[in-house]
Amino acid sequence: MAGVNGDRKGKKDDNGIGAAIDFMLSNAKLVLGVGGAAMLGIATLAVKRMYDRAISAPTSPTKMEQKGKQSWEEPAWVGSSPRVLNHDMKATISRSLQSLPTASNSFEPDYLRRAVGRAAVKGSGPTQSDLLRARMRLSLQERLWDFYQHDVDIPAEEQAVARKAALDICAELRVFLHAKLPDMPLREMYLSGSLYDDLQVVTADHAQLMVPLILEKNLWSSIPGEDTIMNVPGFWLVRRENLEYFPRNSSYWDRCMVGGYLSPKSVLEVFDKLVGTINWPAIGSVLDYVIRPVVPSETLTLEVQYETDRKLSVDFLPLLVMEDGTSLIAKPHRLAAERHENLWRQSFRVAETARLRALDQEDGGYRCACLKVAKAVCKLNPALNRLNASQLTNAILLLSEKQANWTHEALADNFLQLVKALVGYLEAGRLPCALSPRVNLFCELTEQEVDELGYTLYCALSEPELLLVTGETQLPHLS
């Protein structure tokens, strides 16, 4: 009975369990002898150590000691994955990007090896069903092309019907404007956008109606945004000149002048009032469409339902083409529309698309196919919706300066390099325009959006096939 009242100094208070174990060990010799007591002691000691570890486990991640970690410490003791790209995480990502595998075979599933391993453990060879399931797992390269054919590419017939609907709307607007305001100085309106460049993806649902304005050369001049106090590269001011010789109202567009500058907001308001007077239900009944203006909208947009289950959005975009060929559109700055309401947005779309196609023609590459896959991924995954066509196009153009192989077989490698490059640009908070490096194409993203996009794409690098899943809950994104 020596173990009951013996000295327990320095031992942890464990509610009597330790005392019971000591009592058992001290009296085991009387019943089991020396050999039996030794065996019992070893077993009992193991149980006691497990118990000691269990009662000393941390109740929250903040109470965990960093030194002397035990084998029972699972990753679950630590908090969940990070939610934002804070400063430390950005530094970690920057280092990790240098060591991430980017070859497509690095991401091919190892299902076959695991199947063979399991069969070997069981003492038999791989079964036919194991091998069949393994072969059914497509490589990333095959998955990308399958995704392209079934989810990205739009059938030619669907594109043709959508183009006809957009052309019908364009014709109606042209007739109305010429009849209503014959003195408005306009060049011929035309349709534009990815629907007409064969770069639209998933569904044929968007077109742009360009409305070129005619400005008198001696009455208006353009000023780059970086040369103004606002310092916004990629946006321009259009200033009224020679007011002392040609007073106000000498130009038709003086009515849209605000503070000495031609205001894109005022120009849009003029067209908005005009379009609002059109009897769209009557026109729709003639064309067999349902047409309605979209309110609210950053630009003047019409929604056209041309079939029971198909809709088309047509953006009405006033356009200025300056003497040096610079194209300016009336699309406001996303984050500072009120503060920069006089700024016209420079459009690089025509030049970007031309360069992309020229590069593909030079080497028979598939840059346009890679762009369409990336656009579809961003369109189908809500966490990536903020990445637009211009940003993706410029990322590919910049990648083309480093990557030489854009063949059919290199699609997976180039797609992964594109995702990795976008993570790097998001980490830096800057994506330079390939045609005008001073322009930051991320300048209209908030800090939270940059963090969310970077986090989502970084997570996808470890399992890129998740990007090809069309479900809305497949990718991680910040709340």
CSV table of C-alpha atoms in Angstrom, one decimal:
chain,number,residue,atom,x,y,z
A,1,MET,CA,0.0,0.0,0.0
A,2,ALA,CA,3.0,2.2,-0.2
A,3,GLY,CA,1.8,3.8,-3.4
A,4,VAL,CA,-1.3,5.3,-1.8
A,5,ASN,CA,0.2,7.7,0.7
A,6,GLY,CA,3.6,8.0,-0.9
A,7,ASP,CA,5.2,11.3,-1.9
A,8,ARG,CA,3.4,12.9,-5.0
A,9,LYS,CA,5.4,16.0,-4.9
A,10,GLY,CA,5.9,17.6,-8.3
A,11,LYS,CA,3.3,15.5,-10.1
A,12,LYS,CA,0.4,16.9,-12.0
A,13,ASP,CA,-3.0,17.0,-10.5
A,14,ASP,CA,-4.7,14.4,-12.6
A,15,ASN,CA,-7.9,13.7,-10.5
A,16,GLY,CA,-6.5,10.5,-8.9
A,17,ILE,CA,-5.6,8.6,-12.1
A,18,GLY,CA,-1.9,8.9,-11.4
A,19,ALA,CA,-2.4,7.7,-7.8
A,20,ALA,CA,-4.3,4.7,-9.0
A,21,ILE,CA,-1.6,3.8,-11.5
A,22,ASP,CA,1.1,4.1,-8.9
A,23,PHE,CA,-0.8,1.9,-6.5
A,24,MET,CA,-1.2,-0.8,-9.2
A,25,LEU,CA,2.5,-0.8,-10.1
A,26,SER,CA,3.7,-0.9,-6.5
A,27,ASN,CA,1.5,-3.9,-5.6
A,28,ALA,CA,1.9,-5.8,-8.9
A,29,LYS,CA,5.0,-7.7,-7.6
A,30,LEU,CA,3.0,-9.4,-4.9
A,31,VAL,CA,0.6,-10.9,-7.4
A,32,LEU,CA,2.4,-11.2,-10.7
A,33,GLY,CA,6.0,-11.5,-9.7
A,34,VAL,CA,8.9,-9.4,-11.1
A,35,GLY,CA,8.5,-10.4,-14.8
A,36,GLY,CA,4.7,-9.8,-14.8
A,37,ALA,CA,5.0,-6.5,-13.0
A,38,ALA,CA,7.5,-5.3,-15.6
A,39,MET,CA,5.2,-6.1,-18.5
A,40,LEU,CA,2.3,-4.4,-16.7
A,41,GLY,CA,4.4,-1.4,-15.9
A,42,ILE,CA,5.3,-0.8,-19.6
A,43,ALA,CA,1.7,-1.1,-20.7
A,44,THR,CA,0.4,1.1,-17.9
A,45,LEU,CA,3.1,3.8,-18.5
A,46,ALA,CA,2.1,4.0,-22.2
A,47,VAL,CA,-1.5,4.6,-21.2
A,48,LYS,CA,-0.6,7.2,-18.7
A,49,ARG,CA,1.6,9.1,-21.2
A,50,MET,CA,-1.3,9.2,-23.6
A,51,TYR,CA,-3.6,10.5,-20.9
A,52,ASP,CA,-1.1,13.2,-19.9
A,53,ARG,CA,-0.8,14.3,-23.5
A,54,ALA,CA,-4.6,14.4,-23.9
A,55,ILE,CA,-5.2,16.6,-20.9
A,56,SER,CA,-2.4,19.0,-21.8
A,57,ALA,CA,-3.6,19.5,-25.4
A,58,PRO,CA,-4.3,23.2,-26.1
A,59,THR,CA,-7.9,24.3,-26.1
A,60,SER,CA,-7.3,27.1,-28.7
A,61,PRO,CA,-4.6,27.8,-31.3
A,62,THR,CA,-3.5,30.9,-29.4
A,63,LYS,CA,-2.5,28.8,-26.3
A,64,MET,CA,-0.3,26.4,-28.2
A,65,GLU,CA,3.4,26.4,-27.2
A,66,GLN,CA,5.7,26.5,-30.2
A,67,LYS,CA,8.4,24.3,-28.8
A,68,GLY,CA,8.2,20.7,-27.9
A,69,LYS,CA,5.3,19.9,-30.2
A,70,GLN,CA,4.0,16.3,-29.8
A,71,SER,CA,2.9,13.8,-32.5
A,72,TRP,CA,-0.8,14.3,-31.6
A,73,GLU,CA,-0.6,17.9,-32.8
A,74,GLU,CA,-2.6,17.9,-36.1
A,75,PRO,CA,-2.9,20.8,-38.5
A,76,ALA,CA,-6.5,21.2,-37.2
A,77,TRP,CA,-5.1,22.8,-34.1
A,78,VAL,CA,-4.0,25.7,-36.2
A,79,GLY,CA,-6.6,28.1,-37.6
A,80,SER,CA,-8.2,27.8,-41.0
A,81,SER,CA,-6.5,28.9,-44.2
A,82,PRO,CA,-5.7,32.7,-44.6
A,83,ARG,CA,-8.5,34.9,-45.9
A,84,VAL,CA,-6.6,37.8,-47.3
A,85,LEU,CA,-3.2,38.5,-48.8
A,86,ASN,CA,-1.7,40.4,-45.9
A,87,HIS,CA,1.8,41.6,-46.0
A,88,ASP,CA,3.4,38.4,-44.7
A,89,MET,CA,1.3,36.2,-47.0
A,90,LYS,CA,2.3,38.3,-50.0
A,91,ALA,CA,5.9,37.8,-49.2
A,92,THR,CA,5.4,34.1,-48.8
A,93,ILE,CA,3.5,33.9,-52.1
A,94,SER,CA,6.3,35.8,-53.8
A,95,ARG,CA,8.8,33.2,-52.6
A,96,SER,CA,6.5,30.2,-53.3
A,97,LEU,CA,5.9,31.3,-56.9
A,98,GLN,CA,9.5,30.8,-57.7
A,99,SER,CA,9.4,27.1,-56.7
A,100,LEU,CA,5.9,26.1,-57.9
A,101,PRO,CA,5.8,23.5,-60.7
A,102,THR,CA,4.5,24.9,-64.0
A,103,ALA,CA,4.8,22.1,-66.4
A,104,SER,CA,1.5,20.4,-67.2
A,105,ASN,CA,2.8,17.0,-66.3
A,106,SER,CA,3.5,18.2,-62.8
A,107,PHE,CA,-0.3,18.5,-62.3
A,108,GLU,CA,-1.3,15.3,-64.0
A,109,PRO,CA,-3.3,13.1,-61.6
A,110,ASP,CA,-1.4,10.2,-60.0
A,111,TYR,CA,-4.5,8.1,-59.6
A,112,LEU,CA,-2.9,5.1,-61.5
A,113,ARG,CA,0.1,5.0,-59.1
A,114,ARG,CA,-2.2,5.1,-56.1
A,115,ALA,CA,-4.4,2.4,-57.5
A,116,VAL,CA,-1.4,0.1,-58.1
A,117,GLY,CA,0.0,0.8,-54.7
A,118,ARG,CA,-3.3,-0.1,-52.9
A,119,ALA,CA,-3.5,-3.3,-54.9
A,120,ALA,CA,0.1,-4.2,-54.0
A,121,VAL,CA,-0.6,-3.7,-50.3
A,122,LYS,CA,-3.5,-6.1,-50.6
A,123,GLY,CA,-1.2,-8.7,-52.1
A,124,SER,CA,-2.7,-8.7,-55.6
A,125,GLY,CA,-2.1,-6.9,-58.9
A,126,PRO,CA,-4.2,-3.9,-60.0
A,127,THR,CA,-7.7,-4.8,-61.1
A,128,GLN,CA,-9.1,-4.0,-64.5
A,129,SER,CA,-11.5,-1.5,-62.9
A,130,ASP,CA,-8.7,0.3,-61.1
A,131,LEU,CA,-6.8,0.7,-64.4
A,132,LEU,CA,-9.9,1.7,-66.3
A,133,ARG,CA,-10.7,4.4,-63.7
A,134,ALA,CA,-7.1,5.6,-63.8
A,135,ARG,CA,-7.1,5.9,-67.6
A,136,MET,CA,-10.3,7.9,-67.5
A,137,ARG,CA,-8.6,10.6,-65.5
A,138,LEU,CA,-7.6,13.1,-68.2
A,139,SER,CA,-4.4,15.2,-68.1
A,140,LEU,CA,-4.7,18.9,-67.6
A,141,GLN,CA,-3.9,19.4,-71.3
A,142,GLU,CA,-6.7,17.1,-72.4
A,143,ARG,CA,-9.1,18.7,-69.8
A,144,LEU,CA,-8.3,22.2,-71.2
A,145,TRP,CA,-9.1,21.2,-74.7
A,146,ASP,CA,-12.2,19.4,-73.7
A,147,PHE,CA,-13.3,22.5,-71.7
A,148,TYR,CA,-12.5,24.6,-74.7
A,149,GLN,CA,-14.7,22.5,-77.1
A,150,HIS,CA,-17.7,22.0,-74.8
A,151,ASP,CA,-17.8,25.1,-72.6
A,152,VAL,CA,-15.7,27.9,-74.2
A,153,ASP,CA,-16.3,27.9,-77.9
A,154,ILE,CA,-19.6,29.2,-79.2
A,155,PRO,CA,-21.2,27.5,-82.1
A,156,ALA,CA,-21.1,29.5,-85.4
A,157,GLU,CA,-24.9,29.4,-85.7
A,158,GLU,CA,-25.4,31.0,-82.3
A,159,GLN,CA,-22.9,33.7,-83.0
A,160,ALA,CA,-24.6,34.5,-86.4
A,161,VAL,CA,-28.1,34.8,-84.7
A,162,ALA,CA,-26.7,37.1,-82.0
A,163,ARG,CA,-24.9,39.3,-84.6
A,164,LYS,CA,-28.1,39.6,-86.6
A,165,ALA,CA,-30.0,40.8,-83.5
A,166,ALA,CA,-27.2,43.4,-82.7
A,167,LEU,CA,-27.3,44.5,-86.4
A,168,ASP,CA,-31.0,45.0,-86.3
A,169,ILE,CA,-30.8,47.2,-83.2
A,170,CYS,CA,-27.9,49.2,-84.7
A,171,ALA,CA,-30.0,49.8,-87.9
A,172,GLU,CA,-33.0,51.0,-85.8
A,173,LEU,CA,-30.9,53.4,-83.8
A,174,ARG,CA,-29.2,54.8,-86.9
A,175,VAL,CA,-32.5,55.6,-88.6
A,176,PHE,CA,-33.9,57.2,-85.4
A,177,LEU,CA,-30.9,59.4,-84.7
A,178,HIS,CA,-30.6,60.6,-88.3
A,179,ALA,CA,-34.4,61.4,-88.3
A,180,LYS,CA,-34.5,63.0,-84.9
A,181,LEU,CA,-31.3,65.0,-84.9
A,182,PRO,CA,-30.0,65.3,-88.5
A,183,ASP,CA,-27.5,68.0,-87.5
A,184,MET,CA,-25.7,65.9,-84.9
A,185,PRO,CA,-22.2,65.5,-86.2
A,186,LEU,CA,-21.7,61.7,-86.2
A,187,ARG,CA,-19.8,59.3,-88.3
A,188,GLU,CA,-21.3,56.0,-89.3
A,189,MET,CA,-22.1,53.8,-86.3
A,190,TYR,CA,-20.7,50.3,-86.3
A,191,LEU,CA,-20.8,47.2,-84.1
A,192,SER,CA,-17.7,46.0,-82.3
A,193,GLY,CA,-16.5,43.8,-79.4
A,194,SER,CA,-15.5,40.2,-78.9
A,195,LEU,CA,-18.6,38.9,-80.7
A,196,TYR,CA,-17.1,40.3,-83.9
A,197,ASP,CA,-13.5,39.3,-83.2
A,198,ASP,CA,-14.4,35.7,-82.6
A,199,LEU,CA,-13.1,36.0,-79.0
A,200,GLN,CA,-16.4,35.8,-77.1
A,201,VAL,CA,-16.8,32.8,-74.9
A,202,VAL,CA,-19.5,30.5,-73.3
A,203,THR,CA,-22.5,32.4,-74.8
A,204,ALA,CA,-23.0,35.1,-77.4
A,205,ASP,CA,-24.4,37.7,-75.1
A,206,HIS,CA,-22.6,41.0,-75.5
A,207,ALA,CA,-21.9,43.5,-78.3
A,208,GLN,CA,-20.8,47.1,-78.5
A,209,LEU,CA,-22.4,49.8,-80.7
A,210,MET,CA,-19.7,52.4,-81.4
A,211,VAL,CA,-21.0,55.9,-82.0
A,212,PRO,CA,-18.1,58.1,-83.4
A,213,LEU,CA,-18.5,61.8,-82.7
A,214,ILE,CA,-17.1,64.4,-85.1
A,215,LEU,CA,-15.1,67.2,-83.3
A,216,GLU,CA,-13.7,70.3,-85.0
A,217,LYS,CA,-9.9,70.1,-85.1
A,218,ASN,CA,-9.3,73.7,-84.2
A,219,LEU,CA,-11.9,73.7,-81.3
A,220,TRP,CA,-10.9,70.6,-79.3
A,221,SER,CA,-7.6,69.1,-78.1
A,222,SER,CA,-6.8,66.0,-76.1
A,223,ILE,CA,-4.6,65.9,-72.9
A,224,PRO,CA,-3.2,62.7,-71.5
A,225,GLY,CA,-4.4,61.9,-67.9
A,226,GLU,CA,-0.8,61.7,-66.6
A,227,ASP,CA,-0.2,65.3,-67.7
A,228,THR,CA,-3.0,66.6,-65.5
A,229,ILE,CA,-3.3,67.2,-61.8
A,230,MET,CA,-5.3,64.0,-61.6
A,231,ASN,CA,-2.4,61.9,-62.9
A,232,VAL,CA,-4.5,59.0,-64.3
A,233,PRO,CA,-2.7,57.2,-67.2
A,234,GLY,CA,-5.1,55.6,-69.6
A,235,PHE,CA,-7.7,58.4,-69.3
A,236,TRP,CA,-7.8,61.7,-71.2
A,237,LEU,CA,-9.3,65.1,-71.0
A,238,VAL,CA,-10.7,66.8,-74.1
A,239,ARG,CA,-10.4,70.6,-73.8
A,240,ARG,CA,-12.2,73.3,-75.6
A,241,GLU,CA,-9.8,75.6,-77.4
A,242,ASN,CA,-10.0,79.1,-79.0
A,243,LEU,CA,-13.0,80.3,-77.1
A,244,GLU,CA,-11.9,83.9,-77.7
A,245,TYR,CA,-12.2,83.4,-81.5
A,246,PHE,CA,-14.9,80.7,-81.5
A,247,PRO,CA,-17.3,81.4,-78.6
A,248,ARG,CA,-19.5,78.9,-76.9
A,249,ASN,CA,-22.1,77.2,-79.2
A,250,SER,CA,-19.7,77.4,-82.2
A,251,SER,CA,-19.4,73.6,-81.8
A,252,TYR,CA,-22.4,71.3,-81.6
A,253,TRP,CA,-20.8,69.6,-78.6
A,254,ASP,CA,-20.4,72.7,-76.6
A,255,ARG,CA,-23.7,71.8,-74.9
A,256,CYS,CA,-21.8,68.9,-73.3
A,257,MET,CA,-19.0,71.0,-72.0
A,258,VAL,CA,-18.3,71.1,-68.2
A,259,GLY,CA,-15.6,73.4,-66.8
A,260,GLY,CA,-14.0,73.9,-70.2
A,261,TYR,CA,-13.8,70.2,-71.0
A,262,LEU,CA,-16.0,67.8,-73.1
A,263,SER,CA,-17.8,65.7,-70.5
A,264,PRO,CA,-18.4,62.0,-71.4
A,265,LYS,CA,-21.1,61.9,-68.8
A,266,SER,CA,-23.0,64.8,-70.4
A,267,VAL,CA,-22.6,63.2,-73.9
A,268,LEU,CA,-24.1,59.9,-72.5
A,269,GLU,CA,-27.0,61.9,-71.0
A,270,VAL,CA,-27.8,63.4,-74.3
A,271,PHE,CA,-28.0,60.0,-76.0
A,272,ASP,CA,-29.8,58.5,-73.0
A,273,LYS,CA,-32.6,61.0,-73.3
A,274,LEU,CA,-32.8,60.3,-77.1
A,275,VAL,CA,-32.9,56.5,-76.7
A,276,GLY,CA,-35.5,56.9,-73.9
A,277,THR,CA,-37.9,58.5,-76.4
A,278,ILE,CA,-37.8,55.5,-78.7
A,279,ASN,CA,-40.8,53.2,-78.6
A,280,TRP,CA,-38.9,50.0,-78.0
A,281,PRO,CA,-42.0,47.8,-77.5
A,282,ALA,CA,-43.2,48.7,-81.0
A,283,ILE,CA,-39.8,48.1,-82.6
A,284,GLY,CA,-39.5,44.8,-80.6
A,285,SER,CA,-42.8,43.6,-81.9
A,286,VAL,CA,-41.7,44.3,-85.5
A,287,LEU,CA,-38.4,42.5,-85.0
A,288,ASP,CA,-39.9,39.8,-82.8
A,289,TYR,CA,-37.5,40.8,-80.0
A,290,VAL,CA,-38.0,42.0,-76.4
A,291,ILE,CA,-36.0,45.2,-76.0
A,292,ARG,CA,-35.5,47.2,-72.8
A,293,PRO,CA,-32.9,49.7,-71.5
A,294,VAL,CA,-30.8,48.4,-68.6
A,295,VAL,CA,-31.1,50.6,-65.5
A,296,PRO,CA,-28.9,51.4,-63.7
A,297,SER,CA,-25.8,51.0,-65.9
A,298,GLU,CA,-22.4,52.6,-66.2
A,299,THR,CA,-23.0,53.1,-69.9
A,300,LEU,CA,-26.2,53.2,-72.0
A,301,THR,CA,-27.1,49.5,-72.4
A,302,LEU,CA,-29.9,47.8,-74.1
A,303,GLU,CA,-31.0,44.2,-73.3
A,304,VAL,CA,-32.3,42.3,-76.3
A,305,GLN,CA,-34.1,39.0,-75.8
A,306,TYR,CA,-33.9,37.6,-79.4
A,307,GLU,CA,-34.9,34.0,-78.5
A,308,THR,CA,-36.8,32.4,-75.6
A,309,ASP,CA,-33.6,31.5,-73.7
A,310,ARG,CA,-31.1,33.9,-75.3
A,311,LYS,CA,-30.3,37.5,-74.4
A,312,LEU,CA,-27.9,40.0,-75.8
A,313,SER,CA,-26.6,43.2,-74.1
A,314,VAL,CA,-25.7,46.0,-76.5
A,315,ASP,CA,-23.5,48.8,-75.0
A,316,PHE,CA,-24.0,52.2,-76.6
A,317,LEU,CA,-20.5,53.8,-76.6
A,318,PRO,CA,-19.8,57.3,-77.8
A,319,LEU,CA,-16.3,57.3,-79.4
A,320,LEU,CA,-13.7,60.0,-80.1
A,321,VAL,CA,-10.9,59.2,-82.6
A,322,MET,CA,-8.2,61.9,-82.2
A,323,GLU,CA,-5.7,63.0,-84.9
A,324,ASP,CA,-3.0,60.7,-83.6
A,325,GLY,CA,-5.3,57.7,-83.8
A,326,THR,CA,-6.0,57.6,-80.1
A,327,SER,CA,-9.5,56.1,-79.4
A,328,LEU,CA,-11.4,57.5,-76.4
A,329,ILE,CA,-14.7,56.0,-75.2
A,330,ALA,CA,-17.3,57.4,-72.9
A,331,LYS,CA,-16.9,54.8,-70.1
A,332,PRO,CA,-16.3,56.3,-66.7
A,333,HIS,CA,-13.6,55.4,-64.2
A,334,ARG,CA,-15.0,52.6,-62.1
A,335,LEU,CA,-13.8,53.9,-58.7
A,336,ALA,CA,-13.9,57.6,-59.2
A,337,ALA,CA,-16.7,58.2,-61.7
A,338,GLU,CA,-17.9,61.4,-60.0
A,339,ARG,CA,-14.4,62.8,-59.2
A,340,HIS,CA,-13.2,62.0,-62.8
A,341,GLU,CA,-16.4,62.6,-64.7
A,342,ASN,CA,-14.6,64.6,-67.4
A,343,LEU,CA,-12.1,61.8,-68.2
A,344,TRP,CA,-12.5,59.8,-71.4
A,345,ARG,CA,-11.2,56.2,-71.3
A,346,GLN,CA,-8.5,55.2,-73.8
A,347,SER,CA,-9.4,52.0,-75.6
A,348,PHE,CA,-6.7,49.6,-76.6
A,349,ARG,CA,-8.9,46.8,-77.6
A,350,VAL,CA,-8.5,47.0,-81.4
A,351,ALA,CA,-4.7,47.3,-81.2
A,352,GLU,CA,-4.4,44.5,-78.5
A,353,THR,CA,-6.5,42.1,-80.6
A,354,ALA,CA,-4.5,42.9,-83.7
A,355,ARG,CA,-1.2,42.2,-82.0
A,356,LEU,CA,-2.5,39.0,-80.5
A,357,ARG,CA,-3.6,37.7,-83.9
A,358,ALA,CA,-0.4,38.8,-85.6
A,359,LEU,CA,1.7,36.9,-83.1
A,360,ASP,CA,-0.4,33.8,-83.6
A,361,GLN,CA,-0.1,34.1,-87.4
A,362,GLU,CA,3.7,34.5,-87.2
A,363,ASP,CA,4.3,31.2,-85.3
A,364,GLY,CA,1.0,29.3,-85.7
A,365,GLY,CA,0.4,29.8,-82.0
A,366,TYR,CA,-2.7,29.4,-79.9
A,367,ARG,CA,-2.6,32.6,-77.8
A,368,CYS,CA,-6.2,33.4,-78.8
A,369,ALA,CA,-7.3,29.9,-77.6
A,370,CYS,CA,-5.5,30.5,-74.3
A,371,LEU,CA,-7.2,33.9,-73.9
A,372,LYS,CA,-10.6,32.3,-74.6
A,373,VAL,CA,-10.0,29.6,-71.9
A,374,ALA,CA,-8.9,32.3,-69.4
A,375,LYS,CA,-12.0,34.5,-70.2
A,376,ALA,CA,-14.3,31.5,-69.8
A,377,VAL,CA,-12.7,30.6,-66.4
A,378,CYS,CA,-13.2,34.2,-65.2
A,379,LYS,CA,-16.8,34.4,-66.5
A,380,LEU,CA,-17.9,31.1,-65.0
A,381,ASN,CA,-16.2,31.5,-61.6
A,382,PRO,CA,-17.8,34.4,-59.5
A,383,ALA,CA,-14.6,34.8,-57.5
A,384,LEU,CA,-12.7,35.8,-60.7
A,385,ASN,CA,-15.4,38.0,-62.4
A,386,ARG,CA,-13.4,41.2,-61.8
A,387,LEU,CA,-10.7,40.1,-64.3
A,388,ASN,CA,-11.7,41.5,-67.7
A,389,ALA,CA,-10.8,40.8,-71.2
A,390,SER,CA,-8.3,43.6,-71.5
A,391,GLN,CA,-6.3,42.5,-68.4
A,392,LEU,CA,-6.2,38.9,-69.6
A,393,THR,CA,-5.2,39.9,-73.2
A,394,ASN,CA,-2.3,42.1,-71.9
A,395,ALA,CA,-1.1,39.4,-69.5
A,396,ILE,CA,-0.8,37.1,-72.5
A,397,LEU,CA,0.9,39.7,-74.6
A,398,LEU,CA,3.5,40.3,-71.8
A,399,LEU,CA,3.9,36.5,-71.3
A,400,SER,CA,4.6,36.2,-75.1
A,401,GLU,CA,7.7,38.3,-74.6
A,402,LYS,CA,9.1,35.5,-72.4
A,403,GLN,CA,7.4,32.3,-73.7
A,404,ALA,CA,8.3,31.2,-77.2
A,405,ASN,CA,6.3,28.0,-77.5
A,406,TRP,CA,2.5,28.7,-78.1
A,407,THR,CA,1.7,25.5,-80.0
A,408,HIS,CA,-1.4,23.3,-79.6
A,409,GLU,CA,0.6,21.0,-77.3
A,410,ALA,CA,1.8,23.8,-75.0
A,411,LEU,CA,-1.7,25.1,-74.0
A,412,ALA,CA,-1.6,23.7,-70.5
A,413,ASP,CA,2.0,25.0,-69.8
A,414,ASN,CA,1.0,28.5,-71.1
A,415,PHE,CA,-2.3,28.5,-69.2
A,416,LEU,CA,-0.4,27.7,-65.9
A,417,GLN,CA,2.2,30.3,-66.7
A,418,LEU,CA,-0.6,32.8,-67.3
A,419,VAL,CA,-2.2,32.1,-63.9
A,420,LYS,CA,1.2,32.3,-62.2
A,421,ALA,CA,1.9,35.6,-63.9
A,422,LEU,CA,-1.5,37.1,-62.9
A,423,VAL,CA,-0.8,36.1,-59.2
A,424,GLY,CA,2.5,38.0,-59.5
A,425,TYR,CA,0.9,41.1,-61.0
A,426,LEU,CA,-1.9,41.0,-58.3
A,427,GLU,CA,0.8,40.7,-55.6
A,428,ALA,CA,2.5,43.8,-57.0
A,429,GLY,CA,-0.9,45.6,-57.5
A,430,ARG,CA,0.1,46.5,-61.0
A,431,LEU,CA,-0.5,45.1,-64.5
A,432,PRO,CA,1.2,47.3,-67.1
A,433,CYS,CA,-0.5,47.7,-70.5
A,434,ALA,CA,1.6,45.9,-73.2
A,435,LEU,CA,1.0,48.8,-75.6
A,436,SER,CA,1.4,51.6,-73.0
A,437,PRO,CA,3.4,50.5,-70.0
A,438,ARG,CA,2.6,53.6,-67.9
A,439,VAL,CA,-1.0,52.5,-67.8
A,440,ASN,CA,-1.9,50.2,-64.8
A,441,LEU,CA,-4.8,48.0,-65.8
A,442,PHE,CA,-5.4,47.1,-62.1
A,443,CYS,CA,-6.0,50.8,-61.2
A,444,GLU,CA,-9.8,50.3,-61.0
A,445,LEU,CA,-9.6,47.3,-58.6
A,446,THR,CA,-10.0,47.9,-54.8
A,447,GLU,CA,-7.5,46.5,-52.4
A,448,GLN,CA,-9.9,43.8,-51.2
A,449,GLU,CA,-10.6,42.7,-54.8
A,450,VAL,CA,-6.9,42.4,-55.5
A,451,ASP,CA,-6.5,40.3,-52.4
A,452,GLU,CA,-9.4,38.1,-53.3
A,453,LEU,CA,-8.3,37.5,-56.9
A,454,GLY,CA,-4.7,36.8,-55.8
A,455,TYR,CA,-5.8,34.4,-53.1
A,456,THR,CA,-8.2,32.5,-55.4
A,457,LEU,CA,-5.7,32.2,-58.3
A,458,TYR,CA,-2.8,31.2,-55.9
A,459,CYS,CA,-5.0,28.4,-54.4
A,460,ALA,CA,-5.9,27.2,-57.9
A,461,LEU,CA,-2.2,26.9,-58.8
A,462,SER,CA,-1.9,23.7,-56.6
A,463,GLU,CA,-5.0,22.2,-58.3
A,464,PRO,CA,-5.6,24.1,-61.6
A,465,GLU,CA,-8.3,21.7,-62.8
A,466,LEU,CA,-10.7,23.3,-60.3
A,467,LEU,CA,-10.6,26.4,-62.5
A,468,LEU,CA,-12.4,24.3,-65.2
A,469,VAL,CA,-15.3,23.4,-62.9
A,470,THR,CA,-18.3,25.5,-63.8
A,471,GLY,CA,-20.1,25.2,-60.4
A,472,GLU,CA,-20.3,28.4,-58.3
A,473,THR,CA,-18.9,26.9,-55.1
A,474,GLN,CA,-15.9,25.1,-56.3
A,475,LEU,CA,-13.2,27.8,-55.9
A,476,PRO,CA,-12.2,29.4,-52.6
A,477,HIS,CA,-12.9,33.1,-52.4
A,478,LEU,CA,-13.1,35.7,-49.8
A,479,SER,CA,-16.4,36.8,-48.2
